[in-house]
Amino acid sequence: PSSCGAQTLPRFGVAVSASTLGAGIQAATALSQRSNVRFGFNYFDYSSSFNKDGVTYNGTLKLRSAELLFDQYIAGGFHVSPGFVFYDGNRGTATPSVPTGRSFTLGSVTYYSDPANPVSGEGTITARKAAPEILMGFGNLLPRSSRHFTANFEFGVIFQGPPNAKLNLSGSACAAQGQTCLSTSNSTIQSNIQAEQTKINNDLSAFKYRSE
């Protein structure tokens, strides 16, 4: 929904929104009969668990972002909206763990979680703090009529670049069950943790463009 005054150019409108950035609120003002400037803030939290290479990750995704858009109307309600996400606080955190005795893979090397000191740790995924975007859609947050409510439908992309994952593990890993176990601070194991981190980042590289 939106609201505006009775002036030739509506001065102010507000709306609620839902997108891949989360739930949001937007505010806009008219610049001309065929253009608006719009500000939006988005917020969402989501928690889940998943398994990768034998490691269980209990994760939380926190979406926080703010964007500024210029709406140029081409024909009727159809518009093109270049803009900028000037605050990208989207962040994923996870607690990785491997139950005692279970096998897991770091890079291409298989280990077993030490029963006396099982593997655990922390992981994060972050994105660039700012990114350009472009949207297209139908509808006008500030209708140039006597209407006070309207709906807006949009799609587009944010050029955020690939997310960046960091993985830190603690505990001890064993080359095989019953064999000597080494702390994850061991240089060889650290090298394999870095290889696993690189593997995760390679998987995330497909998300350098984010649809909205």
C-alpha positions as protocol buffer text, in pm:
chain_id: "A"
residue {
  index: 1
  type: PRO
  ca { x: 0 y: 0 z: 0 }
}
residue {
  index: 2
  type: SER
  ca { x: 100 y: 362 z: -46 }
}
residue {
  index: 3
  type: SER
  ca { x: -19 y: 704 z: 58 }
}
residue {
  index: 4
  type: CYS
  ca { x: 29 y: 1044 z: -98 }
}
residue {
  index: 5
  type: GLY
  ca { x: -97 y: 1394 z: -84 }
}
residue {
  index: 6
  type: ALA
  ca { x: -324 y: 1573 z: -333 }
}
residue {
  index: 7
  type: GLN
  ca { x: -47 y: 1780 z: -495 }
}
residue {
  index: 8
  type: THR
  ca { x: 20 y: 1763 z: -871 }
}
residue {
  index: 9
  type: LEU
  ca { x: 327 y: 1559 z: -782 }
}
residue {
  index: 10
  type: PRO
  ca { x: 276 y: 1329 z: -483 }
}
residue {
  index: 11
  type: ARG
  ca { x: 526 y: 1417 z: -215 }
}
residue {
  index: 12
  type: PHE
  ca { x: 549 y: 1099 z: -14 }
}
residue {
  index: 13
  type: GLY
  ca { x: 450 y: 733 z: -23 }
}
residue {
  index: 14
  type: VAL
  ca { x: 528 y: 429 z: 187 }
}
residue {
  index: 15
  type: ALA
  ca { x: 499 y: 57 z: 120 }
}
residue {
  index: 16
  type: VAL
  ca { x: 578 y: -282 z: 265 }
}
residue {
  index: 17
  type: SER
  ca { x: 762 y: -532 z: 48 }
}
residue {
  index: 18
  type: ALA
  ca { x: 885 y: -891 z: 29 }
}
residue {
  index: 19
  type: SER
  ca { x: 1180 y: -1007 z: -181 }
}
residue {
  index: 20
  type: THR
  ca { x: 1491 y: -1226 z: -169 }
}
residue {
  index: 21
  type: LEU
  ca { x: 1639 y: -952 z: 52 }
}
residue {
  index: 22
  type: GLY
  ca { x: 1371 y: -1021 z: 313 }
}
residue {
  index: 23
  type: ALA
  ca { x: 1072 y: -828 z: 440 }
}
residue {
  index: 24
  type: GLY
  ca { x: 1105 y: -457 z: 385 }
}
residue {
  index: 25
  type: ILE
  ca { x: 965 y: -110 z: 407 }
}
residue {
  index: 26
  type: GLN
  ca { x: 1002 y: 150 z: 135 }
}
residue {
  index: 27
  type: ALA
  ca { x: 949 y: 525 z: 110 }
}
residue {
  index: 28
  type: ALA
  ca { x: 939 y: 734 z: -207 }
}
residue {
  index: 29
  type: THR
  ca { x: 892 y: 1085 z: -337 }
}
residue {
  index: 30
  type: ALA
  ca { x: 817 y: 1206 z: -690 }
}
residue {
  index: 31
  type: LEU
  ca { x: 1083 y: 1388 z: -893 }
}
residue {
  index: 32
  type: SER
  ca { x: 872 y: 1440 z: -1204 }
}
residue {
  index: 33
  type: GLN
  ca { x: 556 y: 1308 z: -1366 }
}
residue {
  index: 34
  type: ARG
  ca { x: 752 y: 1002 z: -1484 }
}
residue {
  index: 35
  type: SER
  ca { x: 1012 y: 946 z: -1213 }
}
residue {
  index: 36
  type: ASN
  ca { x: 1048 y: 878 z: -840 }
}
residue {
  index: 37
  type: VAL
  ca { x: 1333 y: 834 z: -596 }
}
residue {
  index: 38
  type: ARG
  ca { x: 1287 y: 550 z: -350 }
}
residue {
  index: 39
  type: PHE
  ca { x: 1456 y: 428 z: -31 }
}
residue {
  index: 40
  type: GLY
  ca { x: 1415 y: 78 z: 113 }
}
residue {
  index: 41
  type: PHE
  ca { x: 1527 y: -118 z: 417 }
}
residue {
  index: 42
  type: ASN
  ca { x: 1509 y: -501 z: 431 }
}
residue {
  index: 43
  type: TYR
  ca { x: 1526 y: -746 z: 722 }
}
residue {
  index: 44
  type: PHE
  ca { x: 1496 y: -1124 z: 766 }
}
residue {
  index: 45
  type: ASP
  ca { x: 1637 y: -1408 z: 982 }
}
residue {
  index: 46
  type: TYR
  ca { x: 1646 y: -1777 z: 893 }
}
residue {
  index: 47
  type: SER
  ca { x: 1803 y: -2076 z: 1071 }
}
residue {
  index: 48
  type: SER
  ca { x: 1869 y: -2425 z: 936 }
}
residue {
  index: 49
  type: SER
  ca { x: 2111 y: -2719 z: 948 }
}
residue {
  index: 50
  type: PHE
  ca { x: 2292 y: -2886 z: 660 }
}
residue {
  index: 51
  type: ASN
  ca { x: 2571 y: -3136 z: 600 }
}
residue {
  index: 52
  type: LYS
  ca { x: 2869 y: -3086 z: 370 }
}
residue {
  index: 53
  type: ASP
  ca { x: 3158 y: -3329 z: 334 }
}
residue {
  index: 54
  type: GLY
  ca { x: 3063 y: -3501 z: 661 }
}
residue {
  index: 55
  type: VAL
  ca { x: 3057 y: -3177 z: 863 }
}
residue {
  index: 56
  type: THR
  ca { x: 2724 y: -3069 z: 1015 }
}
residue {
  index: 57
  type: TYR
  ca { x: 2661 y: -2694 z: 1003 }
}
residue {
  index: 58
  type: ASN
  ca { x: 2398 y: -2534 z: 1227 }
}
residue {
  index: 59
  type: GLY
  ca { x: 2356 y: -2198 z: 1060 }
}
residue {
  index: 60
  type: THR
  ca { x: 2169 y: -1870 z: 1077 }
}
residue {
  index: 61
  type: LEU
  ca { x: 2123 y: -1631 z: 787 }
}
residue {
  index: 62
  type: LYS
  ca { x: 2070 y: -1268 z: 883 }
}
residue {
  index: 63
  type: LEU
  ca { x: 1953 y: -1037 z: 604 }
}
residue {
  index: 64
  type: ARG
  ca { x: 2000 y: -663 z: 662 }
}
residue {
  index: 65
  type: SER
  ca { x: 2021 y: -416 z: 374 }
}
residue {
  index: 66
  type: ALA
  ca { x: 1934 y: -63 z: 266 }
}
residue {
  index: 67
  type: GLU
  ca { x: 1896 y: 55 z: -93 }
}
residue {
  index: 68
  type: LEU
  ca { x: 1835 y: 370 z: -294 }
}
residue {
  index: 69
  type: LEU
  ca { x: 1653 y: 350 z: -630 }
}
residue {
  index: 70
  type: PHE
  ca { x: 1562 y: 584 z: -914 }
}
residue {
  index: 71
  type: ASP
  ca { x: 1233 y: 482 z: -1080 }
}
residue {
  index: 72
  type: GLN
  ca { x: 1199 y: 588 z: -1442 }
}
residue {
  index: 73
  type: TYR
  ca { x: 858 y: 515 z: -1594 }
}
residue {
  index: 74
  type: ILE
  ca { x: 871 y: 414 z: -1960 }
}
residue {
  index: 75
  type: ALA
  ca { x: 511 y: 336 z: -2047 }
}
residue {
  index: 76
  type: GLY
  ca { x: 220 y: 336 z: -1805 }
}
residue {
  index: 77
  type: GLY
  ca { x: 326 y: 156 z: -1490 }
}
residue {
  index: 78
  type: PHE
  ca { x: 630 y: -14 z: -1649 }
}
residue {
  index: 79
  type: HIS
  ca { x: 951 y: 119 z: -1499 }
}
residue {
  index: 80
  type: VAL
  ca { x: 1326 y: 64 z: -1496 }
}
residue {
  index: 81
  type: SER
  ca { x: 1497 y: 133 z: -1164 }
}
residue {
  index: 82
  type: PRO
  ca { x: 1876 y: 157 z: -1141 }
}
residue {
  index: 83
  type: GLY
  ca { x: 1996 y: 179 z: -785 }
}
residue {
  index: 84
  type: PHE
  ca { x: 2253 y: 105 z: -522 }
}
residue {
  index: 85
  type: VAL
  ca { x: 2258 y: -117 z: -215 }
}
residue {
  index: 86
  type: PHE
  ca { x: 2457 y: 119 z: 4 }
}
residue {
  index: 87
  type: TYR
  ca { x: 2441 y: -102 z: 313 }
}
residue {
  index: 88
  type: ASP
  ca { x: 2468 y: -481 z: 278 }
}
residue {
  index: 89
  type: GLY
  ca { x: 2470 y: -639 z: 623 }
}
residue {
  index: 90
  type: ASN
  ca { x: 2368 y: -981 z: 491 }
}
residue {
  index: 91
  type: ARG
  ca { x: 2564 y: -1241 z: 686 }
}
residue {
  index: 92
  type: GLY
  ca { x: 2557 y: -1613 z: 747 }
}
residue {
  index: 93
  type: THR
  ca { x: 2703 y: -1772 z: 1060 }
}
residue {
  index: 94
  type: ALA
  ca { x: 2736 y: -2142 z: 1130 }
}
residue {
  index: 95
  type: THR
  ca { x: 2862 y: -2376 z: 1398 }
}
residue {
  index: 96
  type: PRO
  ca { x: 3033 y: -2671 z: 1228 }
}
residue {
  index: 97
  type: SER
  ca { x: 3070 y: -2998 z: 1420 }
}
residue {
  index: 98
  type: VAL
  ca { x: 3159 y: -3360 z: 1357 }
}
residue {
  index: 99
  type: PRO
  ca { x: 3031 y: -3626 z: 1601 }
}
residue {
  index: 100
  type: THR
  ca { x: 3298 y: -3844 z: 1761 }
}
residue {
  index: 101
  type: GLY
  ca { x: 3429 y: -4115 z: 1533 }
}
residue {
  index: 102
  type: ARG
  ca { x: 3253 y: -3986 z: 1220 }
}
residue {
  index: 103
  type: SER
  ca { x: 3452 y: -3940 z: 900 }
}
residue {
  index: 104
  type: PHE
  ca { x: 3466 y: -3603 z: 725 }
}
residue {
  index: 105
  type: THR
  ca { x: 3659 y: -3447 z: 439 }
}
residue {
  index: 106
  type: LEU
  ca { x: 3879 y: -3139 z: 434 }
}
residue {
  index: 107
  type: GLY
  ca { x: 3972 y: -3050 z: 78 }
}
residue {
  index: 108
  type: SER
  ca { x: 4025 y: -3401 z: -59 }
}
residue {
  index: 109
  type: VAL
  ca { x: 4160 y: -3561 z: 260 }
}
residue {
  index: 110
  type: THR
  ca { x: 3944 y: -3784 z: 484 }
}
residue {
  index: 111
  type: TYR
  ca { x: 3972 y: -3760 z: 862 }
}
residue {
  index: 112
  type: TYR
  ca { x: 3787 y: -3896 z: 1164 }
}
residue {
  index: 113
  type: SER
  ca { x: 3669 y: -3680 z: 1453 }
}
residue {
  index: 114
  type: ASP
  ca { x: 3869 y: -3762 z: 1767 }
}
residue {
  index: 115
  type: PRO
  ca { x: 3643 y: -3931 z: 2030 }
}
residue {
  index: 116
  type: ALA
  ca { x: 3839 y: -3757 z: 2307 }
}
residue {
  index: 117
  type: ASN
  ca { x: 3836 y: -3413 z: 2141 }
}
residue {
  index: 118
  type: PRO
  ca { x: 3573 y: -3396 z: 1865 }
}
residue {
  index: 119
  type: VAL
  ca { x: 3596 y: -3143 z: 1587 }
}
residue {
  index: 120
  type: SER
  ca { x: 3389 y: -2825 z: 1613 }
}
residue {
  index: 121
  type: GLY
  ca { x: 3436 y: -2463 z: 1513 }
}
residue {
  index: 122
  type: GLU
  ca { x: 3279 y: -2161 z: 1351 }
}
residue {
  index: 123
  type: GLY
  ca { x: 3211 y: -2039 z: 1000 }
}
residue {
  index: 124
  type: THR
  ca { x: 3091 y: -1717 z: 841 }
}
residue {
  index: 125
  type: ILE
  ca { x: 2967 y: -1603 z: 501 }
}
residue {
  index: 126
  type: THR
  ca { x: 2973 y: -1232 z: 417 }
}
residue {
  index: 127
  type: ALA
  ca { x: 2907 y: -1020 z: 109 }
}
residue {
  index: 128
  type: ARG
  ca { x: 3039 y: -687 z: -14 }
}
residue {
  index: 129
  type: LYS
  ca { x: 2908 y: -395 z: 190 }
}
residue {
  index: 130
  type: ALA
  ca { x: 2775 y: -212 z: -117 }
}
residue {
  index: 131
  type: ALA
  ca { x: 2667 y: -309 z: -467 }
}
residue {
  index: 132
  type: PRO
  ca { x: 2487 y: -167 z: -772 }
}
residue {
  index: 133
  type: GLU
  ca { x: 2150 y: -309 z: -876 }
}
residue {
  index: 134
  type: ILE
  ca { x: 1885 y: -273 z: -1142 }
}
residue {
  index: 135
  type: LEU
  ca { x: 1515 y: -355 z: -1124 }
}
residue {
  index: 136
  type: MET
  ca { x: 1229 y: -362 z: -1373 }
}
residue {
  index: 137
  type: GLY
  ca { x: 862 y: -394 z: -1297 }
}
residue {
  index: 138
  type: PHE
  ca { x: 506 y: -271 z: -1305 }
}
residue {
  index: 139
  type: GLY
  ca { x: 325 y: -41 z: -1067 }
}
residue {
  index: 140
  type: ASN
  ca { x: 393 y: 291 z: -901 }
}
residue {
  index: 141
  type: LEU
  ca { x: 440 y: 351 z: -532 }
}
residue {
  index: 142
  type: LEU
  ca { x: 316 y: 706 z: -598 }
}
residue {
  index: 143
  type: PRO
  ca { x: 20 y: 677 z: -840 }
}
residue {
  index: 144
  type: ARG
  ca { x: -43 y: 994 z: -1042 }
}
residue {
  index: 145
  type: SER
  ca { x: -416 y: 976 z: -974 }
}
residue {
  index: 146
  type: SER
  ca { x: -663 y: 1003 z: -689 }
}
residue {
  index: 147
  type: ARG
  ca { x: -582 y: 648 z: -578 }
}
residue {
  index: 148
  type: HIS
  ca { x: -420 y: 610 z: -236 }
}
residue {
  index: 149
  type: PHE
  ca { x: -329 y: 239 z: -260 }
}
residue {
  index: 150
  type: THR
  ca { x: -145 y: 45 z: -526 }
}
residue {
  index: 151
  type: ALA
  ca { x: 63 y: -271 z: -582 }
}
residue {
  index: 152
  type: ASN
  ca { x: 413 y: -289 z: -725 }
}
residue {
  index: 153
  type: PHE
  ca { x: 570 y: -599 z: -889 }
}
residue {
  index: 154
  type: GLU
  ca { x: 941 y: -602 z: -969 }
}
residue {
  index: 155
  type: PHE
  ca { x: 1230 y: -827 z: -1062 }
}
residue {
  index: 156
  type: GLY
  ca { x: 1599 y: -758 z: -1105 }
}
residue {
  index: 157
  type: VAL
  ca { x: 1954 y: -831 z: -1000 }
}
residue {
  index: 158
  type: ILE
  ca { x: 2214 y: -706 z: -752 }
}
residue {
  index: 159
  type: PHE
  ca { x: 2577 y: -720 z: -868 }
}
residue {
  index: 160
  type: GLN
  ca { x: 2710 y: -814 z: -525 }
}
residue {
  index: 161
  type: GLY
  ca { x: 3013 y: -1020 z: -626 }
}
residue {
  index: 162
  type: PRO
  ca { x: 3082 y: -1369 z: -486 }
}
residue {
  index: 163
  type: PRO
  ca { x: 3017 y: -1415 z: -111 }
}
residue {
  index: 164
  type: ASN
  ca { x: 3320 y: -1485 z: 107 }
}
residue {
  index: 165
  type: ALA
  ca { x: 3329 y: -1785 z: 342 }
}
residue {
  index: 166
  type: LYS
  ca { x: 3564 y: -1829 z: 639 }
}
residue {
  index: 167
  type: LEU
  ca { x: 3604 y: -2163 z: 817 }
}
residue {
  index: 168
  type: ASN
  ca { x: 3778 y: -2221 z: 1149 }
}
residue {
  index: 169
  type: LEU
  ca { x: 3791 y: -2562 z: 1319 }
}
residue {
  index: 170
  type: SER
  ca { x: 3907 y: -2673 z: 1662 }
}
residue {
  index: 171
  type: GLY
  ca { x: 3943 y: -3014 z: 1822 }
}
residue {
  index: 172
  type: SER
  ca { x: 4146 y: -3305 z: 1687 }
}
residue {
  index: 173
  type: ALA
  ca { x: 4131 y: -3509 z: 1368 }
}
residue {
  index: 174
  type: CYS
  ca { x: 4254 y: -3863 z: 1313 }
}
residue {
  index: 175
  type: ALA
  ca { x: 4390 y: -4009 z: 990 }
}
residue {
  index: 176
  type: ALA
  ca { x: 4193 y: -4330 z: 1064 }
}
residue {
  index: 177
  type: GLN
  ca { x: 3991 y: -4466 z: 1351 }
}
residue {
  index: 178
  type: GLY
  ca { x: 4220 y: -4579 z: 1635 }
}
residue {
  index: 179
  type: GLN
  ca { x: 4523 y: -4402 z: 1493 }
}
residue {
  index: 180
  type: THR
  ca { x: 4711 y: -4102 z: 1633 }
}
residue {
  index: 181
  type: CYS
  ca { x: 4505 y: -3784 z: 1624 }
}
residue {
  index: 182
  type: LEU
  ca { x: 4640 y: -3434 z: 1564 }
}
residue {
  index: 183
  type: SER
  ca { x: 4506 y: -3098 z: 1669 }
}
residue {
  index: 184
  type: THR
  ca { x: 4339 y: -2898 z: 1394 }
}
residue {
  index: 185
  type: SER
  ca { x: 4609 y: -2635 z: 1459 }
}
residue {
  index: 186
  type: ASN
  ca { x: 4858 y: -2875 z: 1296 }
}
residue {
  index: 187
  type: SER
  ca { x: 5001 y: -2711 z: 983 }
}
residue {
  index: 188
  type: THR
  ca { x: 4899 y: -2996 z: 753 }
}
residue {
  index: 189
  type: ILE
  ca { x: 4542 y: -3001 z: 882 }
}
residue {
  index: 190
  type: GLN
  ca { x: 4530 y: -2621 z: 863 }
}
residue {
  index: 191
  type: SER
  ca { x: 4632 y: -2644 z: 498 }
}
residue {
  index: 192
  type: ASN
  ca { x: 4346 y: -2887 z: 436 }
}
residue {
  index: 193
  type: ILE
  ca { x: 4102 y: -2660 z: 621 }
}
residue {
  index: 194
  type: GLN
  ca { x: 4205 y: -2381 z: 384 }
}
residue {
  index: 195
  type: ALA
  ca { x: 4148 y: -2618 z: 90 }
}
residue {
  index: 196
  type: GLU
  ca { x: 3796 y: -2690 z: 223 }
}
residue {
  index: 197
  type: GLN
  ca { x: 3734 y: -2316 z: 264 }
}
residue {
  index: 198
  type: THR
  ca { x: 3842 y: -2262 z: -97 }
}
residue {
  index: 199
  type: LYS
  ca { x: 3608 y: -2540 z: -205 }
}
residue {
  index: 200
  type: ILE
  ca { x: 3317 y: -2371 z: -26 }
}
residue {
  index: 201
  type: ASN
  ca { x: 3401 y: -2036 z: -184 }
}
residue {
  index: 202
  type: ASN
  ca { x: 3413 y: -2195 z: -528 }
}
residue {
  index: 203
  type: ASP
  ca { x: 3062 y: -2330 z: -468 }
}
residue {
  index: 204
  type: LEU
  ca { x: 2948 y: -1981 z: -360 }
}
residue {
  index: 205
  type: SER
  ca { x: 3096 y: -1808 z: -667 }
}
residue {
  index: 206
  type: ALA
  ca { x: 2777 y: -1888 z: -859 }
}
residue {
  index: 207
  type: PHE
  ca { x: 2595 y: -1637 z: -633 }
}
residue {
  index: 208
  type: LYS
  ca { x: 2791 y: -1327 z: -740 }
}
residue {
  index: 209
  type: TYR
  ca { x: 2467 y: -1201 z: -897 }
}
residue {
  index: 210
  type: ARG
  ca { x: 2166 y: -1198 z: -669 }
}
residue {
  index: 211
  type: SER
  ca { x: 1814 y: -1190 z: -805 }
}
residue {
  index: 212
  type: GLU
  ca { x: 1559 y: -971 z: -631 }
}
